[in-house]
Amino acid sequence: MIKTDILIIGAGPTGLFTVFEAGLLKLKTHLIDALPQPGGQCSELYPKKPIYDIPGFPEIKAGDLVDNLMEQIKPFSPGFTLGERAETIEKLEDGTFIVTTNKGTKHHAPVIAIAGGLGSFEPKKPLIDNIANYEDKGVSYMIKDPEVYRDKKVVIAGGGDSALDWSIFLADVASEVTLVHRRNEFRGALDSVEKVGELAKLGKVNLITQAEVVGLLGENELNSVVIRHKDEGEFIHEADHFIPLFGLSPKLGPIANWGLEIEKNAIKVDNSYDYSTNVPGIYAIGDVNTYKGKLKLILSGFHEAAIMCQSAYQRIFPDKRYVMKYTTVGGIQGFDGTKKEAKKEVIKAIEV
């Protein structure tokens, strides 16, 4: 059985930063995530996309943010259970918890921090009869590595930000990019809509509106799609890859059955104090929680992690009083024996 001070469910940015804040308090952490690697959505859905609202970074790619967080928490030697989903929870008589994954791995901790983002995600798939036959054989529901599409013919379906942004990005990667949308109007950012329009005029994006992909063709792998246009009817379009980007459906999964107060598919918390749930010892931070005035931003998750860890410390050590020290003063003492601190200034009298 894995034992730790704070068991973090979700290894996205908020979960990773929780490791750092807990480490400053000398609290050990372990993370569970259903994905095979840390980073959550940033690693799985858009590692190459830039983020513009992380303090101190005018622009940073999502994957680079995850890399930076992993480097930042390295001194605190967190444990990871990856590729497994937190399935059941049992509260013991002493108030601690045992969380078991879908693969039977047991974890024991006095504090649980649910940082599972919006929960687990499932892509919204178009209603094409044989689409399952082409999954991983030309059909993908997300883009992990744009280089896969280098010099390939790509058809993207959708009318939101993801469809627009990836059409723009792949215009300089793929040999041909076709964007298919069932309406003339798009739901994405205005500058992205305008950029796609410009690329269409330059012949770098083949824009087909008032249409949808209704069929897939190919013997062993995808080689073309069937497009149905409102006025022109059906026609076949060559394609090496078909990427329907219709969004993702978030689900809390088994956590929804843990006796927590749920509101609109999110966990309700007390934000006036410490982001605790209705179950003492269980906290929810990041996009997975909800409260009045909630902002689903990464930086909000970082703030909630810091507050939550202070409360967790008091729960684990009720008789101790922690005196907060700024890292600029106290530095960082890692569990691996490393220490980071500012160089001490040498005070020397001036000789006259």
mmCIF file of C-alpha atoms in Angstrom:
data_model
loop_
_atom_site.group_PDB
_atom_site.id
_atom_site.type_symbol
_atom_site.label_atom_id
_atom_site.label_comp_id
_atom_site.label_asym_id
_atom_site.label_seq_id
_atom_site.Cartn_x
_atom_site.Cartn_y
_atom_site.Cartn_z
ATOM 1 C CA MET A 1 0.000 0.000 0.000
ATOM 2 C CA ILE A 2 1.266 3.465 -0.911
ATOM 3 C CA LYS A 3 1.290 5.880 2.033
ATOM 4 C CA THR A 4 1.627 9.649 1.800
ATOM 5 C CA ASP A 5 0.568 12.877 3.524
ATOM 6 C CA ILE A 6 -1.556 14.304 0.696
ATOM 7 C CA LEU A 7 -2.974 12.073 -2.019
ATOM 8 C CA ILE A 8 -3.565 14.195 -5.116
ATOM 9 C CA ILE A 9 -6.071 12.925 -7.658
ATOM 10 C CA GLY A 10 -5.181 14.509 -10.974
ATOM 11 C CA ALA A 11 -1.697 15.301 -12.282
ATOM 12 C CA GLY A 12 -2.540 18.406 -14.295
ATOM 13 C CA PRO A 13 -0.939 21.812 -13.599
ATOM 14 C CA THR A 14 -2.934 22.370 -10.386
ATOM 15 C CA GLY A 15 -2.120 18.901 -9.066
ATOM 16 C CA LEU A 16 1.569 19.321 -9.882
ATOM 17 C CA PHE A 17 1.800 22.729 -8.216
ATOM 18 C CA THR A 18 0.148 21.235 -5.123
ATOM 19 C CA VAL A 19 3.273 19.072 -4.783
ATOM 20 C CA PHE A 20 5.397 22.211 -4.578
ATOM 21 C CA GLU A 21 3.209 23.981 -2.002
ATOM 22 C CA ALA A 22 2.978 20.817 0.102
ATOM 23 C CA GLY A 23 6.738 20.341 -0.128
ATOM 24 C CA LEU A 24 7.335 23.771 1.365
ATOM 25 C CA LEU A 25 5.353 22.505 4.363
ATOM 26 C CA LYS A 26 7.405 19.276 4.500
ATOM 27 C CA LEU A 27 4.366 17.266 3.414
ATOM 28 C CA LYS A 28 4.891 14.289 1.121
ATOM 29 C CA THR A 29 2.621 13.816 -1.884
ATOM 30 C CA HIS A 30 1.529 11.120 -4.315
ATOM 31 C CA LEU A 31 -0.513 11.662 -7.481
ATOM 32 C CA ILE A 32 -3.019 9.435 -9.291
ATOM 33 C CA ASP A 33 -3.954 10.103 -12.908
ATOM 34 C CA ALA A 34 -5.774 8.040 -15.512
ATOM 35 C CA LEU A 35 -3.484 9.395 -18.224
ATOM 36 C CA PRO A 36 -0.137 7.688 -18.863
ATOM 37 C CA GLN A 37 1.851 10.883 -18.276
ATOM 38 C CA PRO A 38 1.627 13.965 -15.996
ATOM 39 C CA GLY A 39 0.187 17.211 -17.309
ATOM 40 C CA GLY A 40 -3.522 16.574 -17.716
ATOM 41 C CA GLN A 41 -5.166 18.388 -20.622
ATOM 42 C CA CYS A 42 -1.984 20.375 -21.252
ATOM 43 C CA SER A 43 -0.110 17.190 -22.163
ATOM 44 C CA GLU A 44 -2.938 15.154 -23.640
ATOM 45 C CA LEU A 45 -4.992 17.673 -25.619
ATOM 46 C CA TYR A 46 -2.900 20.712 -26.564
ATOM 47 C CA PRO A 47 0.810 20.399 -25.638
ATOM 48 C CA LYS A 48 1.855 22.630 -28.551
ATOM 49 C CA LYS A 49 -0.724 25.367 -28.002
ATOM 50 C CA PRO A 50 0.377 28.622 -26.367
ATOM 51 C CA ILE A 51 -1.067 29.866 -23.068
ATOM 52 C CA TYR A 52 -1.055 33.625 -22.476
ATOM 53 C CA ASP A 53 -2.323 34.078 -18.894
ATOM 54 C CA ILE A 54 0.354 32.401 -16.769
ATOM 55 C CA PRO A 55 1.973 35.094 -14.545
ATOM 56 C CA GLY A 56 5.535 35.847 -15.583
ATOM 57 C CA PHE A 57 5.167 34.157 -18.983
ATOM 58 C CA PRO A 58 3.863 36.395 -21.784
ATOM 59 C CA GLU A 59 3.515 33.179 -23.774
ATOM 60 C CA ILE A 60 4.270 29.560 -22.926
ATOM 61 C CA LYS A 61 3.301 26.328 -24.652
ATOM 62 C CA ALA A 62 1.151 24.015 -22.541
ATOM 63 C CA GLY A 63 3.688 21.209 -22.749
ATOM 64 C CA ASP A 64 6.503 23.528 -21.675
ATOM 65 C CA LEU A 65 4.464 24.644 -18.665
ATOM 66 C CA VAL A 66 4.141 21.014 -17.605
ATOM 67 C CA ASP A 67 7.889 20.480 -18.089
ATOM 68 C CA ASN A 68 8.617 23.535 -15.929
ATOM 69 C CA LEU A 69 6.286 22.330 -13.177
ATOM 70 C CA MET A 70 7.894 18.885 -13.205
ATOM 71 C CA GLU A 71 11.303 20.522 -12.810
ATOM 72 C CA GLN A 72 9.993 22.767 -10.031
ATOM 73 C CA ILE A 73 8.618 19.865 -7.966
ATOM 74 C CA LYS A 74 11.562 17.511 -8.523
ATOM 75 C CA PRO A 75 13.187 18.339 -5.125
ATOM 76 C CA PHE A 76 10.068 17.072 -3.341
ATOM 77 C CA SER A 77 10.211 13.582 -4.913
ATOM 78 C CA PRO A 78 6.477 13.041 -5.537
ATOM 79 C CA GLY A 79 5.158 9.565 -6.269
ATOM 80 C CA PHE A 80 2.980 8.805 -9.280
ATOM 81 C CA THR A 81 0.359 6.190 -10.075
ATOM 82 C CA LEU A 82 -0.242 6.833 -13.784
ATOM 83 C CA GLY A 83 -2.543 5.109 -16.223
ATOM 84 C CA GLU A 84 -4.941 4.230 -13.400
ATOM 85 C CA ARG A 85 -8.227 5.851 -12.366
ATOM 86 C CA ALA A 86 -9.146 6.550 -8.739
ATOM 87 C CA GLU A 87 -12.128 4.256 -8.310
ATOM 88 C CA THR A 88 -13.221 3.839 -4.677
ATOM 89 C CA ILE A 89 -12.606 5.590 -1.379
ATOM 90 C CA GLU A 90 -12.901 4.231 2.163
ATOM 91 C CA LYS A 91 -12.787 6.413 5.273
ATOM 92 C CA LEU A 92 -11.197 4.665 8.252
ATOM 93 C CA GLU A 93 -12.098 5.137 11.921
ATOM 94 C CA ASP A 94 -9.095 7.413 12.467
ATOM 95 C CA GLY A 95 -10.327 9.795 9.757
ATOM 96 C CA THR A 96 -7.757 8.775 7.129
ATOM 97 C CA PHE A 97 -8.638 7.424 3.703
ATOM 98 C CA ILE A 98 -7.825 4.493 1.463
ATOM 99 C CA VAL A 99 -8.248 5.158 -2.250
ATOM 100 C CA THR A 100 -8.165 2.195 -4.625
ATOM 101 C CA THR A 101 -7.671 2.493 -8.390
ATOM 102 C CA ASN A 102 -9.389 0.535 -11.141
ATOM 103 C CA LYS A 103 -6.290 -1.693 -11.235
ATOM 104 C CA GLY A 104 -6.385 -2.421 -7.511
ATOM 105 C CA THR A 105 -3.550 -0.134 -6.374
ATOM 106 C CA LYS A 106 -4.271 1.068 -2.828
ATOM 107 C CA HIS A 107 -3.223 4.439 -1.397
ATOM 108 C CA HIS A 108 -3.467 5.571 2.243
ATOM 109 C CA ALA A 109 -3.458 9.252 3.262
ATOM 110 C CA PRO A 110 -4.982 11.584 5.880
ATOM 111 C CA VAL A 111 -5.794 14.192 3.220
ATOM 112 C CA ILE A 112 -7.213 13.852 -0.290
ATOM 113 C CA ALA A 113 -6.858 16.697 -2.796
ATOM 114 C CA ILE A 114 -9.017 16.245 -5.879
ATOM 115 C CA ALA A 115 -7.394 18.230 -8.676
ATOM 116 C CA GLY A 116 -8.913 16.326 -11.560
ATOM 117 C CA GLY A 117 -9.559 19.290 -13.834
ATOM 118 C CA LEU A 118 -12.950 18.888 -15.445
ATOM 119 C CA GLY A 119 -12.809 15.163 -14.843
ATOM 120 C CA SER A 120 -12.158 12.537 -17.475
ATOM 121 C CA PHE A 121 -12.802 13.536 -21.089
ATOM 122 C CA GLU A 122 -14.442 11.685 -23.932
ATOM 123 C CA PRO A 123 -14.424 13.136 -27.466
ATOM 124 C CA LYS A 124 -17.736 13.972 -29.082
ATOM 125 C CA LYS A 125 -17.701 11.706 -32.115
ATOM 126 C CA PRO A 126 -19.567 12.407 -35.361
ATOM 127 C CA LEU A 127 -22.362 9.989 -36.245
ATOM 128 C CA ILE A 128 -20.505 8.090 -38.957
ATOM 129 C CA ASP A 129 -21.294 4.376 -39.012
ATOM 130 C CA ASN A 130 -17.802 2.999 -39.620
ATOM 131 C CA ILE A 131 -15.732 5.623 -37.817
ATOM 132 C CA ALA A 132 -14.519 3.158 -35.148
ATOM 133 C CA ASN A 133 -12.881 1.075 -37.894
ATOM 134 C CA TYR A 134 -10.553 3.957 -38.757
ATOM 135 C CA GLU A 135 -9.599 5.113 -35.267
ATOM 136 C CA ASP A 136 -5.783 5.195 -35.117
ATOM 137 C CA LYS A 137 -5.827 4.353 -38.830
ATOM 138 C CA GLY A 138 -6.332 7.907 -40.025
ATOM 139 C CA VAL A 139 -9.006 9.125 -37.623
ATOM 140 C CA SER A 140 -7.990 11.033 -34.479
ATOM 141 C CA TYR A 141 -10.007 13.120 -32.051
ATOM 142 C CA MET A 142 -7.096 15.199 -30.789
ATOM 143 C CA ILE A 143 -3.701 16.314 -32.035
ATOM 144 C CA LYS A 144 -0.736 15.310 -29.903
ATOM 145 C CA ASP A 145 2.152 15.625 -32.345
ATOM 146 C CA PRO A 146 1.634 17.914 -35.374
ATOM 147 C CA GLU A 147 4.598 16.286 -37.123
ATOM 148 C CA VAL A 148 2.423 13.223 -37.730
ATOM 149 C CA TYR A 149 0.647 15.328 -40.357
ATOM 150 C CA ARG A 150 3.783 16.559 -42.112
ATOM 151 C CA ASP A 151 3.168 16.503 -45.915
ATOM 152 C CA LYS A 152 -0.164 14.710 -45.454
ATOM 153 C CA LYS A 153 -3.678 15.553 -46.644
ATOM 154 C CA VAL A 154 -5.713 16.478 -43.569
ATOM 155 C CA VAL A 155 -9.448 17.056 -43.208
ATOM 156 C CA ILE A 156 -10.581 18.834 -40.034
ATOM 157 C CA ALA A 157 -14.248 19.072 -39.064
ATOM 158 C CA GLY A 158 -15.610 21.596 -36.586
ATOM 159 C CA GLY A 159 -16.391 25.249 -36.066
ATOM 160 C CA GLY A 160 -14.807 26.110 -32.723
ATOM 161 C CA ASP A 161 -11.430 27.349 -31.560
ATOM 162 C CA SER A 162 -9.706 23.961 -31.793
ATOM 163 C CA ALA A 163 -10.755 23.396 -35.395
ATOM 164 C CA LEU A 164 -9.730 26.917 -36.378
ATOM 165 C CA ASP A 165 -6.438 26.962 -34.475
ATOM 166 C CA TRP A 166 -5.276 23.591 -35.770
ATOM 167 C CA SER A 167 -6.258 24.488 -39.321
ATOM 168 C CA ILE A 168 -4.059 27.559 -39.029
ATOM 169 C CA PHE A 169 -1.175 25.635 -37.465
ATOM 170 C CA LEU A 170 -1.261 22.694 -39.870
ATOM 171 C CA ALA A 171 -1.423 24.984 -42.904
ATOM 172 C CA ASP A 172 2.386 25.175 -42.658
ATOM 173 C CA VAL A 173 2.811 21.468 -41.873
ATOM 174 C CA ALA A 174 0.437 19.395 -43.980
ATOM 175 C CA SER A 175 0.471 19.249 -47.774
ATOM 176 C CA GLU A 176 -3.246 20.049 -47.781
ATOM 177 C CA VAL A 177 -5.634 21.219 -45.057
ATOM 178 C CA THR A 178 -9.400 21.115 -45.537
ATOM 179 C CA LEU A 179 -11.715 22.593 -42.909
ATOM 180 C CA VAL A 180 -15.321 21.376 -43.065
ATOM 181 C CA HIS A 181 -18.066 23.123 -41.075
ATOM 182 C CA ARG A 182 -21.823 22.714 -41.293
ATOM 183 C CA ARG A 183 -22.492 26.452 -41.016
ATOM 184 C CA ASN A 184 -21.079 29.633 -42.532
ATOM 185 C CA GLU A 185 -20.555 31.116 -39.073
ATOM 186 C CA PHE A 186 -17.824 29.945 -36.684
ATOM 187 C CA ARG A 187 -17.820 29.923 -32.865
ATOM 188 C CA GLY A 188 -14.136 30.673 -32.418
ATOM 189 C CA ALA A 189 -12.096 33.784 -31.685
ATOM 190 C CA LEU A 190 -12.562 36.524 -34.273
ATOM 191 C CA ASP A 191 -8.851 36.763 -35.117
ATOM 192 C CA SER A 192 -8.748 32.983 -35.752
ATOM 193 C CA VAL A 193 -11.808 33.173 -38.010
ATOM 194 C CA GLU A 194 -10.197 36.024 -39.952
ATOM 195 C CA LYS A 195 -6.879 34.175 -40.207
ATOM 196 C CA VAL A 196 -8.572 31.069 -41.649
ATOM 197 C CA GLY A 197 -10.348 33.325 -44.143
ATOM 198 C CA GLU A 198 -7.026 34.808 -45.216
ATOM 199 C CA LEU A 199 -5.437 31.361 -45.577
ATOM 200 C CA ALA A 200 -8.415 30.216 -47.653
ATOM 201 C CA LYS A 201 -7.919 33.143 -50.030
ATOM 202 C CA LEU A 202 -4.232 32.247 -50.339
ATOM 203 C CA GLY A 203 -5.103 28.639 -51.090
ATOM 204 C CA LYS A 204 -3.391 27.316 -47.943
ATOM 205 C CA VAL A 205 -6.669 26.094 -46.392
ATOM 206 C CA ASN A 206 -9.510 24.546 -48.349
ATOM 207 C CA LEU A 207 -12.598 25.917 -46.572
ATOM 208 C CA ILE A 208 -15.878 24.049 -47.096
ATOM 209 C CA THR A 209 -18.865 25.440 -45.185
ATOM 210 C CA GLN A 210 -22.511 24.360 -45.081
ATOM 211 C CA ALA A 211 -21.211 20.811 -45.281
ATOM 212 C CA GLU A 212 -20.294 17.838 -43.122
ATOM 213 C CA VAL A 213 -18.277 14.649 -43.370
ATOM 214 C CA VAL A 214 -20.736 11.737 -43.605
ATOM 215 C CA GLY A 215 -18.566 8.794 -44.687
ATOM 216 C CA LEU A 216 -15.052 7.355 -44.547
ATOM 217 C CA LEU A 217 -13.343 5.253 -47.214
ATOM 218 C CA GLY A 218 -10.229 3.093 -47.348
ATOM 219 C CA GLU A 219 -9.410 -0.614 -47.276
ATOM 220 C CA ASN A 220 -6.912 -0.910 -44.408
ATOM 221 C CA GLU A 221 -6.615 2.748 -43.492
ATOM 222 C CA LEU A 222 -8.280 6.013 -44.368
ATOM 223 C CA ASN A 223 -7.710 7.335 -47.876
ATOM 224 C CA SER A 224 -10.722 9.599 -48.428
ATOM 225 C CA VAL A 225 -13.841 11.055 -46.847
ATOM 226 C CA VAL A 226 -17.365 11.581 -48.119
ATOM 227 C CA ILE A 227 -18.549 15.178 -47.753
ATOM 228 C CA ARG A 228 -22.190 16.176 -48.042
ATOM 229 C CA HIS A 229 -22.692 19.803 -49.093
ATOM 230 C CA LYS A 230 -25.992 21.589 -48.582
ATOM 231 C CA ASP A 231 -26.256 22.616 -52.243
ATOM 232 C CA GLU A 232 -23.793 20.415 -54.126
ATOM 233 C CA GLY A 233 -24.706 17.055 -52.594
ATOM 234 C CA GLU A 234 -22.164 14.327 -51.770
ATOM 235 C CA PHE A 235 -18.631 14.076 -53.123
ATOM 236 C CA ILE A 236 -15.434 12.208 -52.284
ATOM 237 C CA HIS A 237 -12.388 14.089 -51.006
ATOM 238 C CA GLU A 238 -8.935 12.525 -50.650
ATOM 239 C CA ALA A 239 -7.590 12.465 -47.087
ATOM 240 C CA ASP A 240 -4.811 10.739 -45.164
ATOM 241 C CA HIS A 241 -6.218 11.975 -41.859
ATOM 242 C CA PHE A 242 -9.652 12.976 -40.599
ATOM 243 C CA ILE A 243 -9.760 14.967 -37.348
ATOM 244 C CA PRO A 244 -13.266 15.754 -36.039
ATOM 245 C CA LEU A 245 -12.897 18.451 -33.376
ATOM 246 C CA PHE A 246 -16.383 18.718 -31.925
ATOM 247 C CA GLY A 247 -15.269 19.179 -28.345
ATOM 248 C CA LEU A 248 -14.994 16.893 -25.343
ATOM 249 C CA SER A 249 -17.547 15.709 -22.820
ATOM 250 C CA PRO A 250 -16.184 15.998 -19.260
ATOM 251 C CA LYS A 251 -17.266 13.442 -16.699
ATOM 252 C CA LEU A 252 -16.416 13.237 -12.997
ATOM 253 C CA GLY A 253 -16.337 9.456 -13.234
ATOM 254 C CA PRO A 254 -16.284 7.350 -10.032
ATOM 255 C CA ILE A 255 -15.539 10.450 -7.901
ATOM 256 C CA ALA A 256 -19.180 11.427 -8.390
ATOM 257 C CA ASN A 257 -20.090 8.460 -6.166
ATOM 258 C CA TRP A 258 -17.831 9.424 -3.242
ATOM 259 C CA GLY A 259 -20.565 11.203 -1.274
ATOM 260 C CA LEU A 260 -19.353 14.674 -2.265
ATOM 261 C CA GLU A 261 -21.736 17.553 -2.897
ATOM 262 C CA ILE A 262 -21.962 17.942 -6.678
ATOM 263 C CA GLU A 263 -23.240 21.013 -8.480
ATOM 264 C CA LYS A 264 -23.367 21.185 -12.293
ATOM 265 C CA ASN A 265 -20.860 18.356 -12.743
ATOM 266 C CA ALA A 266 -18.373 20.011 -10.364
ATOM 267 C CA ILE A 267 -17.521 19.527 -6.679
ATOM 268 C CA LYS A 268 -18.914 22.230 -4.404
ATOM 269 C CA VAL A 269 -16.366 23.638 -1.937
ATOM 270 C CA ASP A 270 -16.039 26.254 0.772
ATOM 271 C CA ASN A 271 -13.936 28.932 -0.900
ATOM 272 C CA SER A 272 -14.210 31.341 2.020
ATOM 273 C CA TYR A 273 -11.603 29.300 3.860
ATOM 274 C CA ASP A 274 -9.769 26.373 2.295
ATOM 275 C CA TYR A 275 -11.630 24.728 -0.639
ATOM 276 C CA SER A 276 -12.778 21.851 1.551
ATOM 277 C CA THR A 277 -15.675 19.663 0.474
ATOM 278 C CA ASN A 278 -18.584 18.454 2.563
ATOM 279 C CA VAL A 279 -16.417 15.463 3.591
ATOM 280 C CA PRO A 280 -13.760 16.521 6.151
ATOM 281 C CA GLY A 281 -10.280 15.729 4.876
ATOM 282 C CA ILE A 282 -11.236 15.883 1.204
ATOM 283 C CA TYR A 283 -10.492 19.063 -0.741
ATOM 284 C CA ALA A 284 -11.208 19.977 -4.357
ATOM 285 C CA ILE A 285 -9.059 22.489 -6.251
ATOM 286 C CA GLY A 286 -8.757 23.677 -9.826
ATOM 287 C CA ASP A 287 -11.377 23.298 -12.545
ATOM 288 C CA VAL A 288 -13.021 20.347 -10.784
ATOM 289 C CA ASN A 289 -14.511 22.549 -8.048
ATOM 290 C CA THR A 290 -17.212 25.180 -8.003
ATOM 291 C CA TYR A 291 -18.094 28.126 -5.761
ATOM 292 C CA LYS A 292 -19.508 31.610 -6.119
ATOM 293 C CA GLY A 293 -17.213 33.678 -8.315
ATOM 294 C CA LYS A 294 -15.248 30.662 -9.580
ATOM 295 C CA LEU A 295 -12.854 31.279 -12.485
ATOM 296 C CA LYS A 296 -11.672 28.177 -14.332
ATOM 297 C CA LEU A 297 -8.108 29.364 -14.867
ATOM 298 C CA ILE A 298 -4.799 27.622 -14.233
ATOM 299 C CA LEU A 299 -3.620 30.541 -12.089
ATOM 300 C CA SER A 300 -6.763 30.200 -9.929
ATOM 301 C CA GLY A 301 -5.909 26.537 -9.395
ATOM 302 C CA PHE A 302 -2.400 27.503 -8.266
ATOM 303 C CA HIS A 303 -3.869 29.903 -5.685
ATOM 304 C CA GLU A 304 -6.343 27.300 -4.430
ATOM 305 C CA ALA A 305 -3.529 24.745 -4.081
ATOM 306 C CA ALA A 306 -1.523 27.076 -1.834
ATOM 307 C CA ILE A 307 -4.500 27.804 0.449
ATOM 308 C CA MET A 308 -5.536 24.151 0.581
ATOM 309 C CA CYS A 309 -2.074 22.959 1.626
ATOM 310 C CA GLN A 310 -2.056 25.310 4.606
ATOM 311 C CA SER A 311 -5.345 23.815 5.784
ATOM 312 C CA ALA A 312 -4.101 20.269 5.117
ATOM 313 C CA TYR A 313 -1.050 20.926 7.300
ATOM 314 C CA GLN A 314 -3.266 21.972 10.216
ATOM 315 C CA ARG A 315 -5.418 18.876 9.735
ATOM 316 C CA ILE A 316 -2.404 16.545 9.743
ATOM 317 C CA PHE A 317 -0.596 18.380 12.566
ATOM 318 C CA PRO A 318 -3.340 20.013 14.684
ATOM 319 C CA ASP A 319 -0.926 20.733 17.543
ATOM 320 C CA LYS A 320 1.715 22.435 15.418
ATOM 321 C CA ARG A 321 1.782 26.040 14.313
ATOM 322 C CA TYR A 322 3.348 26.694 10.957
ATOM 323 C CA VAL A 323 5.050 30.038 10.454
ATOM 324 C CA MET A 324 5.077 30.856 6.764
ATOM 325 C CA LYS A 325 8.417 31.889 5.300
ATOM 326 C CA TYR A 326 8.921 33.384 1.886
ATOM 327 C CA THR A 327 11.057 31.262 -0.431
ATOM 328 C CA THR A 328 13.181 34.355 -1.039
ATOM 329 C CA VAL A 329 14.143 34.154 2.653
ATOM 330 C CA GLY A 330 14.035 30.471 3.556
ATOM 331 C CA GLY A 331 14.852 28.975 0.175
ATOM 332 C CA ILE A 332 13.706 25.464 -0.749
ATOM 333 C CA GLN A 333 14.814 22.363 1.148
ATOM 334 C CA GLY A 334 14.093 19.323 -0.993
ATOM 335 C CA PHE A 335 13.336 15.820 0.243
ATOM 336 C CA ASP A 336 16.151 14.633 -2.021
ATOM 337 C CA GLY A 337 18.733 16.551 0.007
ATOM 338 C CA THR A 338 19.001 19.490 -2.364
ATOM 339 C CA LYS A 339 18.664 23.057 -1.208
ATOM 340 C CA LYS A 340 18.029 26.239 -3.127
ATOM 341 C CA GLU A 341 18.498 29.610 -1.501
ATOM 342 C CA ALA A 342 19.523 33.120 -2.351
ATOM 343 C CA LYS A 343 23.158 33.981 -1.849
ATOM 344 C CA LYS A 344 23.761 35.740 1.463
ATOM 345 C CA GLU A 345 25.048 39.269 1.131
ATOM 346 C CA VAL A 346 28.337 39.876 2.903
ATOM 347 C CA ILE A 347 28.133 42.861 5.228
ATOM 348 C CA LYS A 348 31.426 44.604 5.549
ATOM 349 C CA ALA A 349 32.295 47.837 7.252
ATOM 350 C CA ILE A 350 33.727 50.549 5.063
ATOM 351 C CA GLU A 351 37.265 51.398 6.102
ATOM 352 C CA VAL A 352 38.088 55.097 6.011
#
